[in-house]
Every structure is written in C-alpha cells, then in structure tokens.
Amino acid sequence: MVKKNSNQDVLTCQEVVELVTDYLENALLPRTETLFEEHVAGCPGCTNNLRQVQKTIEMLRTLTQEPIFPETKEELLEIFREWKQAS
Amino acid sequence: MSEGTSQPDSPFELAADATAGSAINRVPISEAVRAASPEELQLLMALRNGSEAAFVSLVEQYHRALLRMALVFVPSKAVAEEVVQETWMGVLQGLSRFEGRSSLKTWIFRILTNCAKTRAQREGRSVPFSSLAAYYDEGEESGEPAVEPERFTAPDWERPGHWISFPRNWDDIPEERLLSQETLSAISMAIDALPPNQREVITLRDIEGWTSEEICRFLGISEVNSRVLLHRARSRVRKALEKYFEEV
C-alpha cells in the first residue's frame, strides 16, 4: 500500500498515481499537495497519467448528454398525462 | 462575497420562498446543500401545475442516471427500465408531499433506490441493503492499484516506483475521436463492469456532477470511503479507455 502523508521529501510515480483522485478532489494535505505538484511538474509520465484521468472525467461528463429513446420518452409522457388527469 | 449576516434560522421552506428569488442568496451554505435549489423549486411549481415541458426536462436530466443507478441493484436493463418507470410514477404521486427540504434531485434518487431495492428483493437478489455502510467498507480492503505495478520499476531497482515507459499523451487524440459514439460506448461498458458500490459513486460524482458532500449524505458513507471508491472506479475506467485507444 502507498503511504500518503508520511514525511518523505519526494513521491515516486507509483505513489503519485494513487493520489490523483485525492488531488483532483482537493483532499490532499497541503504538504502532500506540494510534493504531488512538484513531482508532476517534472515528470512527463505522471503528467500524462493525470491528463488521462482528467480526460476520462471530461468524457464521463458527456454521458449525461446521451439521448433518451423516443419510445421511452413517449411512455413516460403517457404516465405524466394519466397522472395529470387523475390529480 | 459576504451578503451580510441576517440569515434565516429555519431551513429554506418551499411554501414561504418559492417565488422570492432574492431570498435564495441568504440560504446558509450547509442548507444550500440540503435544500432544493431555486431552479428545482421553479421546476417543481411548473410540475405541480401540470407542465409537460417541466416533466420532460426532468426526465432528460435524470432518466439516464436513474437507469444507471437502478442497475446497481437489479440484474438487467429491462428490469432497470421498469424500476425507473416506477420511480417516475412515485415522483409524480409524491409531488404534492415534497416540501423542498431536501433537493429535488436527492429526493428523486431516494425514490429510485427504494424502488430498486424492493424490486431486487422480490427478484431474490441478495445485496446487503440493511448495512450499506458495511457493504461499502468491504470495497476498501481489495487495494487494487490505479496502474498495474509492472509498469513501474521494481522495489529492488535503484529508483523504484518510476514509470518504465510513460503513458500516452491523450491530448494527441482528436476531439471527435474522444467524444465519438464508439468511445462513449466503451466508457459505458467500463462503467457497467464496475462493482456496484464503485458504479454508484462514479455515476453520481462524475456523470451527474454531485458534490462529494451530497454523495456521502445520500449513501451514508464517509468522505474518505467515497474517495477510495471514486479512485478505484476512475482508475478502472481510465484503464479500459487506455486499452481501447491502444486497440484502434
């Protein structure tokens, strides 16, 4: 297991990849955050990994825009109309 | 930023404030998380007045996510569709009782969860609903790494734990490729393959954009726990995408 907030001076790449979510969620202790940013700034591999995670999140975001089947919408509208009549 | 100190003591009440837009700024932050948003309250009024457009916009906003959430509990897409339909009926029937003390969103998802659990029990599916918290804790033990250990230098190397070869720079991939229908299906498949607890958290956080506070409150789990689940889930989806981009 990766130790998050020990007193090390530097983080390894393997440690950095486990901290990415905590970093993006603003949940790192200030000191760890600094170590994280310093490492990433000097490491193309960890920069790419971080960007991959960020892109993944961006892509996940676009899933909400998937269309809903027209038949489904029609069925739901039918339910809505029935409810409206009944109330 | 400061709006003064005259904040209402009581939680934001729909009946009193539904039309008073200016009052909204004075809702304390902790209440803002819990209470229905101004947009939701407007939508709610329209729904109660029988506006089909309001219903459609609600469906467009939440239907997909409700389906995904239903699939956490029930075994098939077909059953999930039924559960979501049942949820919408529940929403309509409950509209007159909804007081706006929780957000409309949370309320709708609560109805979904109840419908889905009832259905799952009827289908004889044994998900440990009674102790959701314990169920979430289980996930914490299997410490699956975000990136395969073999991609890093071994512990006995001079500089252990460093990349052997760098991950690809996805900025090279054209936007239309990243957002293609095919890529989106690859993501959907990756999400479907996640363990239920991870699927739930990533759906709410990344697809639906809930705050982590909302998620913890809704699922009754700690912030740390929800971040662990989120980390696992994001890592798996990233891995799946990495594989997908390699193949084509």
mmCIF file of C-alpha atoms in Angstrom:
data_model
loop_
_atom_site.group_PDB
_atom_site.id
_atom_site.type_symbol
_atom_site.label_atom_id
_atom_site.label_comp_id
_atom_site.label_asym_id
_atom_site.label_seq_id
_atom_site.Cartn_x
_atom_site.Cartn_y
_atom_site.Cartn_z
ATOM 1 C CA MET A 1 0.000 0.000 0.000
ATOM 2 C CA VAL A 2 1.110 3.516 -0.739
ATOM 3 C CA LYS A 3 1.667 5.716 2.265
ATOM 4 C CA LYS A 4 0.044 9.050 1.678
ATOM 5 C CA ASN A 5 1.157 11.535 4.212
ATOM 6 C CA SER A 6 4.417 10.267 5.549
ATOM 7 C CA ASN A 7 7.384 12.549 5.981
ATOM 8 C CA GLN A 8 9.082 11.754 2.719
ATOM 9 C CA ASP A 9 10.614 14.533 0.624
ATOM 10 C CA VAL A 10 9.664 13.114 -2.723
ATOM 11 C CA LEU A 11 6.955 10.894 -4.120
ATOM 12 C CA THR A 12 7.516 8.056 -6.550
ATOM 13 C CA CYS A 13 5.423 7.787 -9.715
ATOM 14 C CA GLN A 14 3.698 4.756 -8.253
ATOM 15 C CA GLU A 15 2.662 6.826 -5.243
ATOM 16 C CA VAL A 16 1.585 9.782 -7.367
ATOM 17 C CA VAL A 17 -0.872 7.730 -9.441
ATOM 18 C CA GLU A 18 -2.633 6.668 -6.232
ATOM 19 C CA LEU A 19 -3.012 10.287 -5.121
ATOM 20 C CA VAL A 20 -4.581 11.588 -8.320
ATOM 21 C CA THR A 21 -8.185 11.387 -7.114
ATOM 22 C CA ASP A 22 -7.424 12.970 -3.749
ATOM 23 C CA TYR A 23 -5.571 15.711 -5.631
ATOM 24 C CA LEU A 24 -8.431 16.378 -8.045
ATOM 25 C CA GLU A 25 -10.938 16.328 -5.186
ATOM 26 C CA ASN A 26 -8.817 18.820 -3.200
ATOM 27 C CA ALA A 27 -8.393 16.352 -0.389
ATOM 28 C CA LEU A 28 -4.611 16.261 -0.031
ATOM 29 C CA LEU A 29 -2.835 17.789 2.918
ATOM 30 C CA PRO A 30 -1.036 20.980 1.809
ATOM 31 C CA ARG A 31 2.396 19.385 2.143
ATOM 32 C CA THR A 32 1.434 16.320 0.102
ATOM 33 C CA GLU A 33 -0.222 18.553 -2.448
ATOM 34 C CA THR A 34 3.033 20.465 -2.902
ATOM 35 C CA LEU A 35 5.010 17.239 -3.264
ATOM 36 C CA PHE A 36 2.433 15.987 -5.750
ATOM 37 C CA GLU A 37 2.600 19.132 -7.875
ATOM 38 C CA GLU A 38 6.380 19.256 -7.769
ATOM 39 C CA HIS A 39 6.603 15.663 -8.906
ATOM 40 C CA VAL A 40 4.079 16.041 -11.715
ATOM 41 C CA ALA A 41 5.735 19.225 -12.985
ATOM 42 C CA GLY A 42 8.969 17.337 -13.526
ATOM 43 C CA CYS A 43 7.550 14.011 -14.708
ATOM 44 C CA PRO A 44 6.095 13.567 -18.213
ATOM 45 C CA GLY A 45 4.713 10.110 -17.304
ATOM 46 C CA CYS A 46 2.742 11.391 -14.320
ATOM 47 C CA THR A 47 1.649 14.471 -16.284
ATOM 48 C CA ASN A 48 0.202 12.212 -18.961
ATOM 49 C CA ASN A 49 -1.434 9.960 -16.398
ATOM 50 C CA LEU A 50 -3.040 12.937 -14.652
ATOM 51 C CA ARG A 51 -4.272 14.286 -18.001
ATOM 52 C CA GLN A 52 -5.687 10.855 -18.849
ATOM 53 C CA VAL A 53 -7.695 10.848 -15.644
ATOM 54 C CA GLN A 54 -8.886 14.410 -16.288
ATOM 55 C CA LYS A 55 -9.904 13.493 -19.840
ATOM 56 C CA THR A 56 -11.677 10.398 -18.509
ATOM 57 C CA ILE A 57 -13.701 12.621 -16.187
ATOM 58 C CA GLU A 58 -14.498 15.006 -19.054
ATOM 59 C CA MET A 59 -15.717 12.077 -21.125
ATOM 60 C CA LEU A 60 -17.794 10.724 -18.248
ATOM 61 C CA ARG A 61 -19.436 14.130 -18.027
ATOM 62 C CA THR A 62 -20.608 13.869 -21.630
ATOM 63 C CA LEU A 63 -22.577 10.700 -20.833
ATOM 64 C CA THR A 64 -25.363 12.809 -19.376
ATOM 65 C CA GLN A 65 -25.914 14.138 -22.869
ATOM 66 C CA GLU A 66 -26.758 10.721 -24.301
ATOM 67 C CA PRO A 67 -30.191 10.905 -25.872
ATOM 68 C CA ILE A 68 -33.165 9.076 -24.390
ATOM 69 C CA PHE A 69 -35.075 6.746 -26.695
ATOM 70 C CA PRO A 70 -38.147 8.496 -28.124
ATOM 71 C CA GLU A 71 -40.325 5.486 -27.187
ATOM 72 C CA THR A 72 -39.195 5.750 -23.585
ATOM 73 C CA LYS A 73 -39.986 9.435 -23.510
ATOM 74 C CA GLU A 74 -43.393 8.796 -25.049
ATOM 75 C CA GLU A 75 -44.181 6.140 -22.429
ATOM 76 C CA LEU A 76 -43.206 8.491 -19.651
ATOM 77 C CA LEU A 77 -45.294 11.295 -21.106
ATOM 78 C CA GLU A 78 -48.224 8.907 -21.136
ATOM 79 C CA ILE A 79 -47.687 8.296 -17.426
ATOM 80 C CA PHE A 80 -47.497 12.041 -16.871
ATOM 81 C CA ARG A 81 -50.760 12.671 -18.721
ATOM 82 C CA GLU A 82 -52.539 9.968 -16.742
ATOM 83 C CA TRP A 83 -51.259 11.448 -13.507
ATOM 84 C CA LYS A 84 -52.367 14.902 -14.578
ATOM 85 C CA GLN A 85 -55.856 13.691 -15.375
ATOM 86 C CA ALA A 86 -56.132 11.851 -12.100
ATOM 87 C CA SER A 87 -54.953 14.745 -9.966
ATOM 88 C CA MET B 1 -18.822 37.890 -1.407
ATOM 89 C CA SER B 2 -20.301 38.496 2.035
ATOM 90 C CA GLU B 3 -24.023 39.138 1.879
ATOM 91 C CA GLY B 4 -24.383 40.322 5.459
ATOM 92 C CA THR B 5 -25.220 38.309 8.491
ATOM 93 C CA SER B 6 -29.011 38.324 8.550
ATOM 94 C CA GLN B 7 -29.537 34.708 7.642
ATOM 95 C CA PRO B 8 -32.764 32.878 8.314
ATOM 96 C CA ASP B 9 -32.686 30.446 11.208
ATOM 97 C CA SER B 10 -35.007 27.921 9.719
ATOM 98 C CA PRO B 11 -34.260 25.717 6.747
ATOM 99 C CA PHE B 12 -35.335 27.014 3.383
ATOM 100 C CA GLU B 13 -39.042 26.356 3.110
ATOM 101 C CA LEU B 14 -40.727 25.931 -0.208
ATOM 102 C CA ALA B 15 -44.073 27.348 0.798
ATOM 103 C CA ALA B 16 -42.656 30.595 2.053
ATOM 104 C CA ASP B 17 -39.973 31.267 -0.509
ATOM 105 C CA ALA B 18 -40.807 29.596 -3.781
ATOM 106 C CA THR B 19 -41.223 32.886 -5.608
ATOM 107 C CA ALA B 20 -38.788 35.044 -3.702
ATOM 108 C CA GLY B 21 -35.642 34.644 -5.737
ATOM 109 C CA SER B 22 -33.739 37.199 -3.690
ATOM 110 C CA ALA B 23 -34.110 35.127 -0.555
ATOM 111 C CA ILE B 24 -32.033 32.389 -2.067
ATOM 112 C CA ASN B 25 -28.738 34.206 -1.605
ATOM 113 C CA ARG B 26 -29.277 34.218 2.097
ATOM 114 C CA VAL B 27 -29.592 30.462 2.449
ATOM 115 C CA PRO B 28 -26.641 29.306 4.556
ATOM 116 C CA ILE B 29 -24.219 27.099 2.684
ATOM 117 C CA SER B 30 -24.914 23.983 4.689
ATOM 118 C CA GLU B 31 -28.610 24.423 3.936
ATOM 119 C CA ALA B 32 -27.950 25.069 0.276
ATOM 120 C CA VAL B 33 -26.586 21.555 0.015
ATOM 121 C CA ARG B 34 -29.651 20.091 1.547
ATOM 122 C CA ALA B 35 -32.449 22.246 0.257
ATOM 123 C CA ALA B 36 -33.948 22.353 -3.190
ATOM 124 C CA SER B 37 -32.241 24.857 -5.482
ATOM 125 C CA PRO B 38 -34.111 27.845 -6.944
ATOM 126 C CA GLU B 39 -34.173 26.132 -10.347
ATOM 127 C CA GLU B 40 -35.595 22.993 -8.786
ATOM 128 C CA LEU B 41 -38.264 24.937 -6.969
ATOM 129 C CA GLN B 42 -39.315 26.606 -10.189
ATOM 130 C CA LEU B 43 -39.458 23.255 -11.903
ATOM 131 C CA LEU B 44 -41.480 21.895 -9.031
ATOM 132 C CA MET B 45 -44.067 24.647 -9.337
ATOM 133 C CA ALA B 46 -44.352 24.026 -13.055
ATOM 134 C CA LEU B 47 -44.742 20.285 -12.496
ATOM 135 C CA ARG B 48 -47.463 20.790 -9.968
ATOM 136 C CA ASN B 49 -49.210 22.999 -12.467
ATOM 137 C CA GLY B 50 -49.082 20.106 -14.910
ATOM 138 C CA SER B 51 -46.399 21.429 -17.266
ATOM 139 C CA GLU B 52 -45.375 18.690 -19.657
ATOM 140 C CA ALA B 53 -42.250 20.640 -20.619
ATOM 141 C CA ALA B 54 -41.138 20.673 -16.992
ATOM 142 C CA PHE B 55 -41.600 16.918 -16.772
ATOM 143 C CA VAL B 56 -39.673 16.361 -19.998
ATOM 144 C CA SER B 57 -36.785 18.467 -18.771
ATOM 145 C CA LEU B 58 -36.688 16.483 -15.545
ATOM 146 C CA VAL B 59 -36.712 13.225 -17.478
ATOM 147 C CA GLU B 60 -33.960 14.450 -19.761
ATOM 148 C CA GLN B 61 -31.902 15.486 -16.796
ATOM 149 C CA TYR B 62 -32.192 12.347 -14.695
ATOM 150 C CA HIS B 63 -33.503 9.394 -16.675
ATOM 151 C CA ARG B 64 -30.100 8.082 -17.772
ATOM 152 C CA ALA B 65 -28.580 8.413 -14.345
ATOM 153 C CA LEU B 66 -31.589 6.735 -12.755
ATOM 154 C CA LEU B 67 -31.154 3.829 -15.134
ATOM 155 C CA ARG B 68 -27.506 3.537 -14.225
ATOM 156 C CA MET B 69 -28.309 3.695 -10.540
ATOM 157 C CA ALA B 70 -31.087 1.115 -10.877
ATOM 158 C CA LEU B 71 -28.598 -1.254 -12.490
ATOM 159 C CA VAL B 72 -26.560 -1.132 -9.320
ATOM 160 C CA PHE B 73 -29.355 -3.083 -7.647
ATOM 161 C CA VAL B 74 -31.236 -5.043 -10.291
ATOM 162 C CA PRO B 75 -29.843 -7.645 -12.670
ATOM 163 C CA SER B 76 -30.905 -6.468 -16.122
ATOM 164 C CA LYS B 77 -31.510 -3.379 -18.248
ATOM 165 C CA ALA B 78 -35.103 -4.456 -18.788
ATOM 166 C CA VAL B 79 -35.802 -4.602 -15.059
ATOM 167 C CA ALA B 80 -33.949 -1.321 -14.560
ATOM 168 C CA GLU B 81 -36.210 0.351 -17.146
ATOM 169 C CA GLU B 82 -39.241 -0.851 -15.204
ATOM 170 C CA VAL B 83 -37.817 0.341 -11.925
ATOM 171 C CA VAL B 84 -37.140 3.787 -13.361
ATOM 172 C CA GLN B 85 -40.629 3.985 -14.781
ATOM 173 C CA GLU B 86 -41.962 3.076 -11.362
ATOM 174 C CA THR B 87 -39.731 5.788 -9.917
ATOM 175 C CA TRP B 88 -41.221 8.440 -12.185
ATOM 176 C CA MET B 89 -44.701 7.367 -11.093
ATOM 177 C CA GLY B 90 -43.559 7.629 -7.498
ATOM 178 C CA VAL B 91 -42.172 11.088 -8.169
ATOM 179 C CA LEU B 92 -45.433 12.313 -9.672
ATOM 180 C CA GLN B 93 -47.503 10.792 -6.894
ATOM 181 C CA GLY B 94 -45.258 12.270 -4.241
ATOM 182 C CA LEU B 95 -45.027 15.764 -5.741
ATOM 183 C CA SER B 96 -47.718 17.239 -3.563
ATOM 184 C CA ARG B 97 -45.976 15.969 -0.436
ATOM 185 C CA PHE B 98 -42.461 17.094 -1.405
ATOM 186 C CA GLU B 99 -41.557 20.052 0.772
ATOM 187 C CA GLY B 100 -38.239 21.140 -0.663
ATOM 188 C CA ARG B 101 -36.287 20.406 2.473
ATOM 189 C CA SER B 102 -34.065 18.055 0.540
ATOM 190 C CA SER B 103 -33.008 18.758 -3.005
ATOM 191 C CA LEU B 104 -35.402 17.529 -5.670
ATOM 192 C CA LYS B 105 -32.528 15.514 -7.072
ATOM 193 C CA THR B 106 -31.799 13.701 -3.811
ATOM 194 C CA TRP B 107 -35.481 13.063 -3.332
ATOM 195 C CA ILE B 108 -35.874 11.515 -6.796
ATOM 196 C CA PHE B 109 -32.816 9.302 -6.315
ATOM 197 C CA ARG B 110 -34.105 8.254 -2.904
ATOM 198 C CA ILE B 111 -37.341 7.082 -4.529
ATOM 199 C CA LEU B 112 -35.308 5.237 -7.170
ATOM 200 C CA THR B 113 -33.190 3.499 -4.550
ATOM 201 C CA ASN B 114 -36.285 2.390 -2.654
ATOM 202 C CA CYS B 115 -37.997 1.102 -5.783
ATOM 203 C CA ALA B 116 -34.847 -0.688 -6.915
ATOM 204 C CA LYS B 117 -34.233 -2.326 -3.555
ATOM 205 C CA THR B 118 -37.809 -3.525 -3.269
ATOM 206 C CA ARG B 119 -37.580 -4.912 -6.754
ATOM 207 C CA ALA B 120 -34.237 -6.573 -6.120
ATOM 208 C CA GLN B 121 -35.605 -8.258 -3.022
ATOM 209 C CA ARG B 122 -38.575 -9.542 -4.992
ATOM 210 C CA GLU B 123 -36.171 -10.870 -7.611
ATOM 211 C CA GLY B 124 -34.348 -12.680 -4.843
ATOM 212 C CA ARG B 125 -31.190 -10.682 -5.251
ATOM 213 C CA SER B 126 -29.157 -10.577 -2.111
ATOM 214 C CA VAL B 127 -27.462 -7.232 -1.851
ATOM 215 C CA PRO B 128 -26.773 -6.379 1.791
ATOM 216 C CA PHE B 129 -29.041 -3.337 1.881
ATOM 217 C CA SER B 130 -29.544 -3.494 5.599
ATOM 218 C CA SER B 131 -25.978 -2.407 6.221
ATOM 219 C CA LEU B 132 -24.998 -0.229 3.322
ATOM 220 C CA ALA B 133 -22.092 1.183 5.281
ATOM 221 C CA ALA B 134 -20.600 -2.237 5.911
ATOM 222 C CA TYR B 135 -21.121 -3.054 2.269
ATOM 223 C CA TYR B 136 -19.084 -0.017 1.311
ATOM 224 C CA ASP B 137 -16.348 -0.820 3.758
ATOM 225 C CA GLU B 138 -15.758 -4.123 2.039
ATOM 226 C CA GLY B 139 -14.539 -2.313 -1.016
ATOM 227 C CA GLU B 140 -11.715 -0.760 0.892
ATOM 228 C CA GLU B 141 -9.848 -3.974 1.503
ATOM 229 C CA SER B 142 -9.138 -5.020 -2.040
ATOM 230 C CA GLY B 143 -6.399 -2.463 -2.655
ATOM 231 C CA GLU B 144 -6.378 -2.630 -6.407
ATOM 232 C CA PRO B 145 -3.658 -0.348 -7.810
ATOM 233 C CA ALA B 146 -4.634 2.521 -10.134
ATOM 234 C CA VAL B 147 -1.913 1.487 -12.570
ATOM 235 C CA GLU B 148 -0.507 -2.031 -12.956
ATOM 236 C CA PRO B 149 2.596 -2.458 -10.743
ATOM 237 C CA GLU B 150 4.563 -3.956 -13.640
ATOM 238 C CA ARG B 151 4.569 -0.583 -15.351
ATOM 239 C CA PHE B 152 6.863 0.768 -12.655
ATOM 240 C CA THR B 153 10.434 -0.071 -11.763
ATOM 241 C CA ALA B 154 10.580 -2.863 -9.181
ATOM 242 C CA PRO B 155 11.305 -2.213 -5.480
ATOM 243 C CA ASP B 156 14.850 -3.572 -5.806
ATOM 244 C CA TRP B 157 15.796 -1.081 -8.514
ATOM 245 C CA GLU B 158 17.945 1.903 -7.768
ATOM 246 C CA ARG B 159 14.963 4.211 -8.360
ATOM 247 C CA PRO B 160 11.945 2.057 -7.569
ATOM 248 C CA GLY B 161 8.371 3.010 -8.382
ATOM 249 C CA HIS B 162 9.091 5.033 -11.520
ATOM 250 C CA TRP B 163 7.495 4.612 -14.935
ATOM 251 C CA ILE B 164 9.233 2.070 -17.144
ATOM 252 C CA SER B 165 7.513 3.613 -20.144
ATOM 253 C CA PHE B 166 5.299 6.692 -19.999
ATOM 254 C CA PRO B 167 1.559 6.520 -20.508
ATOM 255 C CA ARG B 168 0.363 8.007 -23.758
ATOM 256 C CA ASN B 169 -0.483 11.670 -24.088
ATOM 257 C CA TRP B 170 -4.216 11.704 -24.881
ATOM 258 C CA ASP B 171 -4.027 15.319 -25.982
ATOM 259 C CA ASP B 172 -2.823 13.830 -29.300
ATOM 260 C CA ILE B 173 -6.166 12.126 -29.802
ATOM 261 C CA PRO B 174 -8.511 14.306 -31.846
ATOM 262 C CA GLU B 175 -11.567 15.642 -30.004
ATOM 263 C CA GLU B 176 -14.021 13.978 -32.392
ATOM 264 C CA ARG B 177 -12.399 10.666 -31.620
ATOM 265 C CA LEU B 178 -12.515 11.236 -27.877
ATOM 266 C CA LEU B 179 -16.184 12.101 -27.974
ATOM 267 C CA SER B 180 -17.233 9.608 -30.638
ATOM 268 C CA GLN B 181 -20.206 7.336 -30.066
ATOM 269 C CA GLU B 182 -17.830 4.404 -30.038
ATOM 270 C CA THR B 183 -15.696 5.872 -27.284
ATOM 271 C CA LEU B 184 -18.809 6.654 -25.275
ATOM 272 C CA SER B 185 -19.951 3.032 -25.555
ATOM 273 C CA ALA B 186 -16.520 1.916 -24.409
ATOM 274 C CA ILE B 187 -16.942 4.109 -21.330
ATOM 275 C CA SER B 188 -20.450 2.803 -20.718
ATOM 276 C CA MET B 189 -19.171 -0.752 -20.880
ATOM 277 C CA ALA B 190 -16.368 0.048 -18.476
ATOM 278 C CA ILE B 191 -18.881 1.501 -16.015
ATOM 279 C CA ASP B 192 -21.177 -1.493 -16.345
ATOM 280 C CA ALA B 193 -18.261 -3.731 -15.430
ATOM 281 C CA LEU B 194 -17.545 -1.895 -12.155
ATOM 282 C CA PRO B 195 -18.547 -3.334 -8.769
ATOM 283 C CA PRO B 196 -21.893 -1.822 -7.674
ATOM 284 C CA ASN B 197 -20.517 0.444 -4.978
ATOM 285 C CA GLN B 198 -17.932 1.967 -7.332
ATOM 286 C CA ARG B 199 -20.506 2.334 -10.087
ATOM 287 C CA GLU B 200 -22.799 4.223 -7.759
ATOM 288 C CA VAL B 201 -20.160 6.726 -6.673
ATOM 289 C CA ILE B 202 -18.697 7.412 -10.129
ATOM 290 C CA THR B 203 -22.186 7.840 -11.580
ATOM 291 C CA LEU B 204 -23.138 10.408 -9.001
ATOM 292 C CA ARG B 205 -19.814 12.251 -8.877
ATOM 293 C CA ASP B 206 -18.523 12.282 -12.440
ATOM 294 C CA ILE B 207 -21.521 11.694 -14.645
ATOM 295 C CA GLU B 208 -24.093 13.570 -12.604
ATOM 296 C CA GLY B 209 -21.750 16.081 -11.004
ATOM 297 C CA TRP B 210 -22.925 15.695 -7.397
ATOM 298 C CA THR B 211 -20.651 17.160 -4.736
ATOM 299 C CA SER B 212 -18.852 14.686 -2.539
ATOM 300 C CA GLU B 213 -20.815 16.006 0.427
ATOM 301 C CA GLU B 214 -24.107 15.233 -1.334
ATOM 302 C CA ILE B 215 -22.883 11.746 -2.172
ATOM 303 C CA CYS B 216 -21.767 10.953 1.364
ATOM 304 C CA ARG B 217 -25.049 12.149 2.785
ATOM 305 C CA PHE B 218 -27.056 10.220 0.223
ATOM 306 C CA LEU B 219 -25.135 6.962 0.560
ATOM 307 C CA GLY B 220 -24.348 7.295 4.253
ATOM 308 C CA ILE B 221 -20.618 6.792 3.775
ATOM 309 C CA SER B 222 -17.564 8.789 4.822
ATOM 310 C CA GLU B 223 -15.715 11.206 2.537
ATOM 311 C CA VAL B 224 -12.620 9.028 2.677
ATOM 312 C CA ASN B 225 -14.614 5.980 1.760
ATOM 313 C CA SER B 226 -16.313 7.692 -1.135
ATOM 314 C CA ARG B 227 -12.951 8.932 -2.453
ATOM 315 C CA VAL B 228 -11.482 5.431 -2.272
ATOM 316 C CA LEU B 229 -14.399 4.101 -4.299
ATOM 317 C CA LEU B 230 -14.172 7.002 -6.730
ATOM 318 C CA HIS B 231 -10.448 6.458 -7.173
ATOM 319 C CA ARG B 232 -10.905 2.757 -7.939
ATOM 320 C CA ALA B 233 -13.723 3.486 -10.334
ATOM 321 C CA ARG B 234 -11.944 6.263 -12.218
ATOM 322 C CA SER B 235 -8.790 4.166 -12.406
ATOM 323 C CA ARG B 236 -10.650 1.248 -13.927
ATOM 324 C CA VAL B 237 -12.431 3.405 -16.461
ATOM 325 C CA ARG B 238 -9.145 5.108 -17.393
ATOM 326 C CA LYS B 239 -7.518 1.700 -17.818
ATOM 327 C CA ALA B 240 -10.345 0.493 -20.016
ATOM 328 C CA LEU B 241 -10.048 3.603 -22.178
ATOM 329 C CA GLU B 242 -6.292 3.266 -22.404
ATOM 330 C CA LYS B 243 -6.763 -0.260 -23.688
ATOM 331 C CA TYR B 244 -9.472 0.886 -26.067
ATOM 332 C CA PHE B 245 -7.308 3.656 -27.548
ATOM 333 C CA GLU B 246 -4.426 1.218 -27.975
ATOM 334 C CA GLU B 247 -6.525 -1.237 -29.928
ATOM 335 C CA VAL B 248 -7.874 1.071 -32.578
#
